[in-house]
Amino acid sequence: MVFHPAGRPAALEGTASASATNATAGVPACAVLTDSGPVTARSALSAAPSLRLGLGDTAVDLMGAHAVLPDGTVILAVDAMTRTGGLLVAARGRPGAVRLDVTQLVPVATRSRVRAKVWVMGTAHRFDPVSLDSCDGDAVMSLLDLPPVALWAVEPVEVGLLRNLDEANVSVSAYRAARPDPLATVEAVYLPHLALQHSDVLDQLTALIDPVLTARSTRVIPVAVDADGIVLRAEAVGGHTDVRLPFASPVTGWAGVAGGLRMLLAEAERRNAVRSPGPATIAGRPPTVICDLPAACCGVASV
């Protein structure tokens, strides 16, 4: 059972552990989250640095060799003159003959790092450059970043998702219509940066977590950030609890994170003032390391 700041159990889909709480007063606690199954699948595929390609009884890990088009088609860069390329040639055009597996991980050092596992059964064919006509600039750049070898397109025919020990199929049409979370590809850089270089901000955000929970915790770290908010994990000796701090409204990109954090920090300051009457300030640790990112890229320096 999850500890809710209001003293009642609560659950939240899509956080890094099997349970989580929604813990910011003044923000709609029942807001619909964008982290649905199709969005999770698209986000995991788009952000993963690697994937496992399965062809019959053969499986191979591809590093930095895939991209995802706006319609959900997965592009693989595989040399046609290799054994894997030969297997792709043999599998070409056969429905569901290709399997892709990716694992979505919490991008900071912590226990229970696996958030979700996504698998796609698909049909492979050689990439048609005509597809570029329907790609946006980001998709084109992701294709240009692939190794200069043969490109293969994998059209999904079945999509599955394992999350919180629950396995389910994802509608292929819903998968194709979904878009990755706008922060999915930058989260792995942002969260370690926040944890290492802005521990003072984390100290302030911790005021939004119930003090009974933090009192028995050994540390509080950020484990997720998405369009809807940031998730802090309160770690204790015997386990952990994830607490979602929702933004006032979903952010549409990197630039919106600073505004979302500003709102959360203002609420933290208000709560801290209520708990400790006096000047409305919060004494936190100084940044662990001087921030090395420009304010426009940091998303924290301007708050």
mmCIF file of N, CA, C and O in Angstrom, residues 28 54 59 145 150 154 187 196:
data_model
loop_
_atom_site.group_PDB
_atom_site.id
_atom_site.type_symbol
_atom_site.label_atom_id
_atom_site.label_comp_id
_atom_site.label_asym_id
_atom_site.label_seq_id
_atom_site.Cartn_x
_atom_site.Cartn_y
_atom_site.Cartn_z
ATOM 1 N N PRO A 28 -4.723 19.857 -9.864
ATOM 2 C CA PRO A 28 -5.708 18.782 -10.027
ATOM 3 C C PRO A 28 -5.062 17.419 -9.895
ATOM 4 O O PRO A 28 -4.259 17.015 -10.727
ATOM 5 N N GLY A 54 15.071 -9.675 -32.957
ATOM 6 C CA GLY A 54 14.888 -11.110 -33.009
ATOM 7 C C GLY A 54 14.443 -11.554 -34.388
ATOM 8 O O GLY A 54 13.482 -11.003 -34.948
ATOM 9 N N ALA A 59 18.956 -13.696 -32.057
ATOM 10 C CA ALA A 59 18.722 -12.377 -31.464
ATOM 11 C C ALA A 59 20.037 -11.630 -31.419
ATOM 12 O O ALA A 59 21.086 -12.211 -31.108
ATOM 13 N N ASP A 145 21.449 10.367 -38.205
ATOM 14 C CA ASP A 145 22.357 9.950 -37.139
ATOM 15 C C ASP A 145 22.648 8.452 -37.163
ATOM 16 O O ASP A 145 23.526 7.976 -36.427
ATOM 17 N N ALA A 150 22.710 -0.139 -44.823
ATOM 18 C CA ALA A 150 21.355 -0.332 -45.344
ATOM 19 C C ALA A 150 20.305 -0.051 -44.275
ATOM 20 O O ALA A 150 20.471 -0.432 -43.105
ATOM 21 N N VAL A 154 10.557 -1.525 -40.293
ATOM 22 C CA VAL A 154 9.766 -2.570 -39.639
ATOM 23 C C VAL A 154 8.384 -1.998 -39.342
ATOM 24 O O VAL A 154 8.237 -1.083 -38.520
ATOM 25 N N GLU A 187 15.105 13.111 -21.022
ATOM 26 C CA GLU A 187 14.997 12.752 -19.609
ATOM 27 C C GLU A 187 16.290 12.148 -19.071
ATOM 28 O O GLU A 187 16.710 12.435 -17.941
ATOM 29 N N LEU A 196 22.610 15.747 -9.599
ATOM 30 C CA LEU A 196 24.008 16.026 -9.279
ATOM 31 C C LEU A 196 24.311 17.510 -9.118
ATOM 32 O O LEU A 196 25.162 17.896 -8.313
#
